[in-house]
């Protein structure tokens, strides 16, 4: 068979035709509109077709302009052929003669077609083919033409069979017969030398923009046998291999690719195609590979960068020979997604003209690529200095083309490509820079090279690939607006979030002061705000940042801090509670635009972004919790900002170490510090950032092109910005906390004695310095979070049944003890000589309130069974040797080791108390007792002698002795780091003590298993008829839908993985990467926020699920986007119907339940329709 060629005119569809967008298969399928067109000659067999098949031909294709060879295809519906075994049919028309070929099987049709070809005496230049995999092929191989526009080495094949899968194919003669490059199909045809077969490889236009240009109508791509081609953006070599087939052994293809991963595939391909020279370098820096190249005939560029014109010009001036040509693939969305694609194409052509580029032809690449164009031309070669070299970036890890869309519901039948319709419908000639009558010429400075390859950097996360539904690509900033109209035009992208923000202001502020009582935890956090205004030290289980912001809100509102915030009490007129609530609700307002912009950065479509914003806006739980003086609105706000900053940083990965890269990495770390400084729940989103960073650094570790120095910089940047910076922010909040609260307050006892001594109003510093017999004192445990040695009249219900001894974190007279001599020593003479306490003294510690002696015996402690129980026993006259304790001095914080002093001082001297008989040491290790011990800390006697165990260390805190002089304030200083760590351990200890009481019923508490399906809500206030009632309950469709989306997401992933294992291709690599990236952010975010509560022992409430809900919402929007809004199976009308339905349901459900957030007045039972689940306790039974 002679070497064959084809041109654009070789395959045409006769109009009129209609495009069916939702037809099965990929691409577009022409369909008959009305009767079969009379323009299609030789259709006398239409009646015979209907007789045999019961179907009308789906198209009529003219295969050759020279031979009048036509092919009519019939797709048979099974129901229409119940009485016939015919499954496929074809009409062959040659020079007015026609014949009908039908067959019950594909092989039968092959034979029938061959008989027809013989019957109508097809010219010798046309040869029929044979059956190949997946269907029947009828080849139209036309002799070479000398006219312009011919593409040597490319062949068009037409296919006809029901379910064949392809109506036409573009093939290239395989340079290496028997070898596929990327799993493409190969076709062997008789006609080679010495009776051998010629092998062709199918060139899929959906996987190669160059193939799309050929089939799309490009008259000449200038790539021909013997040519030298520079291919920029070679990726893994899919298209390069076909170019190598075309140029043949005499030609050369210089394939430039920056990605090492893709470069490995490119090199492997080049091992067998020796006319390919792989160059793993940056196309922006041609001087790096100039020694590897000679001048070339053609440059093909598919780098998908906003500065593509500059890249092409730079390479053309370096390598393109005089009279050479350039072919450029332009991706509109990569350059400017805010204007129509046609305008972008015009702007790019204008840029090319400025580089002395003379355009010859321009076409769009539809239906194979959306918003893509291909331009050919030549460049006037000049010798000048190269343009400035921007920072290095990278190209794609994959071929920069769109692949055929595959449905998860099954393989679709590919339709006839649109290029086969009218010539003018698919071709766009080079314009002159005018759009809508106006000259939109865009002048870019050489310094405005900033671009976006939509995450296709080798250093970028796999999930950063946002080819299909990404956020708007970066572009050079526009000039300052000269009028209001230009300002609005430049900021249209921000209009939707601005509208949602205004709506959020209304929902958060509407009737915010309706209830004038202290609602729910306003009793706690309002009180904490008061402490900041009065500068009194207090203790709470949460970090201080959120409560400091509450205090700031009070300060800005004019509040003086005098109100006690008793639960359920009415606010007096002088307390500006409405203003404080408004300031807290502002954080809730900001959640809505943050949700929008996060969805944008995650690469969701506009419809999905709208749904994310709507769900954040309309969830009544988020709304309700934001309208009161609570920490949750700040916790949610900083959770949202952390996810937003993380996604922004991910989208800067293409330009590592740029200003924006450092900015968003630092802001991510700062946000982590803030969210963790509000509540420790913020550590869960911190863990999400940590997982992302581990994966990111692991990918970089596998990049062999990165030097050790670059690896070290990346690691150092993460350590500095994501570990050190958050810790500094967290510590800074505590430092500010200590600076503000410098007066003695109700939380003093939680801190170390030295810290308390420095508080204004505390008398520790004025207490006597030296400890003597007869002194009354309190003993502070020096372990992290340690309390005061304490006893009360209650007895142990187990063990000895003697009086309990515990550690207590609040000041109380039950903390007071008196140092007395042993039983065998004379009674203490309070008027005699003062005897000071020394190292090694054996003493009794008498409880001042009850008169009982600190005692230990050989009975197991109630919690720590390996230790001895410590109790109080006897009185002033009854006791035994089990009351004796040996004083062991460890050291002194101010004076150093115990060898340097003799007398024991209050506050600074560290002591251990050893039981003289049992040899055990008095210890308190933050083990809380059960309810019978009031959840105070267990005190036991440790059998092990561990001198480094700080939980066996004690110091004298309060000290009273009228016979001794006052102490010196200058001696007492407490280091910040010790105070910081001490307070955090105390917070952790108190948090762990918040466990459910099995003996009490808490109608407000709920279990984590109740949250995803919204089994329980929470009454936030009293439920009387006369007061406004608030019920913390989420919008049901949002909670239920988002929970269902988590299950669907996991199931979809499993199906995709199973299908991939069976070699089904459901989506292109970039779409798969994007699906995984957003899915990982949503699913791992949800799991990291939800799973810890499943193993926590503390009491939980429904509001603990609110940060977790955000990730379920992102998953819901992601799946709607994936399956519907970006689906090629659905029409735009269907997508809008789905979007409108979902949005309407969200808004309608919010409106139905708005009362639980805005307040329910009167008898609650009169508000019908709210009890959607029997487990909700909204109504009074």
PDB file of N, CA and C in Angstrom, residues 31 51 81 136 151 166 187 208 238 243 248 271 322 340-341 353 381 550 656 674 677 680 690 706 741 749 1028:
ATOM      1  N   UNK A  31     -26.526  14.276  14.435  1.00  0.00           N
ATOM      2  CA  UNK A  31     -27.738  13.465  14.332  1.00  0.00           C
ATOM      3  C   UNK A  31     -28.654  14.068  13.282  1.00  0.00           C
ATOM      4  N   UNK A  51     -35.778  -1.167   6.192  1.00  0.00           N
ATOM      5  CA  UNK A  51     -36.395  -2.478   6.138  1.00  0.00           C
ATOM      6  C   UNK A  51     -35.587  -3.486   6.932  1.00  0.00           C
ATOM      7  N   UNK A  81     -35.080  -4.474  16.071  1.00  0.00           N
ATOM      8  CA  UNK A  81     -34.665  -5.582  15.210  1.00  0.00           C
ATOM      9  C   UNK A  81     -35.041  -6.923  15.825  1.00  0.00           C
ATOM     10  N   UNK A 136     -15.283  -2.525  13.652  1.00  0.00           N
ATOM     11  CA  UNK A 136     -14.984  -2.682  12.240  1.00  0.00           C
ATOM     12  C   UNK A 136     -14.428  -1.388  11.697  1.00  0.00           C
ATOM     13  N   UNK A 151      -1.002  16.851   5.524  1.00  0.00           N
ATOM     14  CA  UNK A 151      -0.166  16.476   6.664  1.00  0.00           C
ATOM     15  C   UNK A 151       0.473  15.131   6.367  1.00  0.00           C
ATOM     16  N   UNK A 166     -15.450   4.248  17.940  1.00  0.00           N
ATOM     17  CA  UNK A 166     -14.794   5.364  17.274  1.00  0.00           C
ATOM     18  C   UNK A 166     -15.317   5.440  15.851  1.00  0.00           C
ATOM     19  N   UNK A 187      -2.773  -0.702  14.225  1.00  0.00           N
ATOM     20  CA  UNK A 187      -3.507  -1.305  13.114  1.00  0.00           C
ATOM     21  C   UNK A 187      -2.497  -1.768  12.072  1.00  0.00           C
ATOM     22  N   UNK A 208      -4.010  14.638  22.667  1.00  0.00           N
ATOM     23  CA  UNK A 208      -2.936  15.419  22.061  1.00  0.00           C
ATOM     24  C   UNK A 208      -3.520  16.633  21.371  1.00  0.00           C
ATOM     25  N   UNK A 238       3.872  11.418  24.823  1.00  0.00           N
ATOM     26  CA  UNK A 238       2.735  10.877  24.079  1.00  0.00           C
ATOM     27  C   UNK A 238       2.671  11.450  22.671  1.00  0.00           C
ATOM     28  N   UNK A 243       4.963  12.657  16.542  1.00  0.00           N
ATOM     29  CA  UNK A 243       5.762  13.584  15.745  1.00  0.00           C
ATOM     30  C   UNK A 243       6.996  12.857  15.223  1.00  0.00           C
ATOM     31  N   UNK A 248      10.045  10.791  10.698  1.00  0.00           N
ATOM     32  CA  UNK A 248      10.760   9.632  10.213  1.00  0.00           C
ATOM     33  C   UNK A 248      12.201   9.565  10.665  1.00  0.00           C
ATOM     34  N   UNK A 271      14.478   5.861  23.913  1.00  0.00           N
ATOM     35  CA  UNK A 271      15.423   4.768  23.752  1.00  0.00           C
ATOM     36  C   UNK A 271      15.125   3.945  22.509  1.00  0.00           C
ATOM     37  N   UNK A 322      15.874  30.427   9.492  1.00  0.00           N
ATOM     38  CA  UNK A 322      15.191  31.376   8.624  1.00  0.00           C
ATOM     39  C   UNK A 322      14.171  30.621   7.780  1.00  0.00           C
ATOM     40  N   UNK A 340     -13.837  36.327  27.771  1.00  0.00           N
ATOM     41  CA  UNK A 340     -14.115  35.239  26.830  1.00  0.00           C
ATOM     42  C   UNK A 340     -12.834  34.696  26.210  1.00  0.00           C
ATOM     43  N   UNK A 341     -12.900  33.415  25.839  1.00  0.00           N
ATOM     44  CA  UNK A 341     -11.727  32.769  25.273  1.00  0.00           C
ATOM     45  C   UNK A 341     -11.266  33.474  24.001  1.00  0.00           C
ATOM     46  N   UNK A 353       2.569  38.960  17.866  1.00  0.00           N
ATOM     47  CA  UNK A 353       2.939  39.972  16.856  1.00  0.00           C
ATOM     48  C   UNK A 353       4.032  40.881  17.387  1.00  0.00           C
ATOM     49  N   UNK A 381      13.482  36.265  12.410  1.00  0.00           N
ATOM     50  CA  UNK A 381      14.583  35.952  13.318  1.00  0.00           C
ATOM     51  C   UNK A 381      15.490  37.164  13.465  1.00  0.00           C
ATOM     52  N   UNK A 550     -12.624  38.237  73.666  1.00  0.00           N
ATOM     53  CA  UNK A 550     -13.878  38.580  74.346  1.00  0.00           C
ATOM     54  C   UNK A 550     -13.666  39.813  75.227  1.00  0.00           C
ATOM     55  N   UNK A 656       8.236  28.088  44.057  1.00  0.00           N
ATOM     56  CA  UNK A 656       8.786  27.924  45.398  1.00  0.00           C
ATOM     57  C   UNK A 656       9.699  29.086  45.766  1.00  0.00           C
ATOM     58  N   UNK A 674      -3.084  30.658  65.817  1.00  0.00           N
ATOM     59  CA  UNK A 674      -4.287  31.323  66.325  1.00  0.00           C
ATOM     60  C   UNK A 674      -5.378  30.325  66.687  1.00  0.00           C
ATOM     61  N   UNK A 677      -4.654  28.577  69.761  1.00  0.00           N
ATOM     62  CA  UNK A 677      -4.673  29.474  70.920  1.00  0.00           C
ATOM     63  C   UNK A 677      -6.081  29.813  71.365  1.00  0.00           C
ATOM     64  N   UNK A 680      -7.989  23.887  72.006  1.00  0.00           N
ATOM     65  CA  UNK A 680      -7.094  22.824  71.566  1.00  0.00           C
ATOM     66  C   UNK A 680      -7.679  21.988  70.439  1.00  0.00           C
ATOM     67  N   UNK A 690      -0.211  19.157  58.897  1.00  0.00           N
ATOM     68  CA  UNK A 690       0.950  18.299  59.059  1.00  0.00           C
ATOM     69  C   UNK A 690       0.964  17.144  58.070  1.00  0.00           C
ATOM     70  N   UNK A 706      16.332  17.900  42.600  1.00  0.00           N
ATOM     71  CA  UNK A 706      16.530  18.860  43.678  1.00  0.00           C
ATOM     72  C   UNK A 706      17.834  18.574  44.401  1.00  0.00           C
ATOM     73  N   UNK A 741      -3.102  39.854  83.013  1.00  0.00           N
ATOM     74  CA  UNK A 741      -3.643  39.381  84.297  1.00  0.00           C
ATOM     75  C   UNK A 741      -2.535  39.385  85.349  1.00  0.00           C
ATOM     76  N   UNK A 749      -4.334  29.582  92.393  1.00  0.00           N
ATOM     77  CA  UNK A 749      -3.843  28.313  92.928  1.00  0.00           C
ATOM     78  C   UNK A 749      -3.418  27.344  91.837  1.00  0.00           C
ATOM     79  N   UNK A1028     -37.197  33.896  75.555  1.00  0.00           N
ATOM     80  CA  UNK A1028     -36.784  33.527  74.207  1.00  0.00           C
ATOM     81  C   UNK A1028     -35.900  32.286  74.277  1.00  0.00           C
TER      82      UNK A1028
END
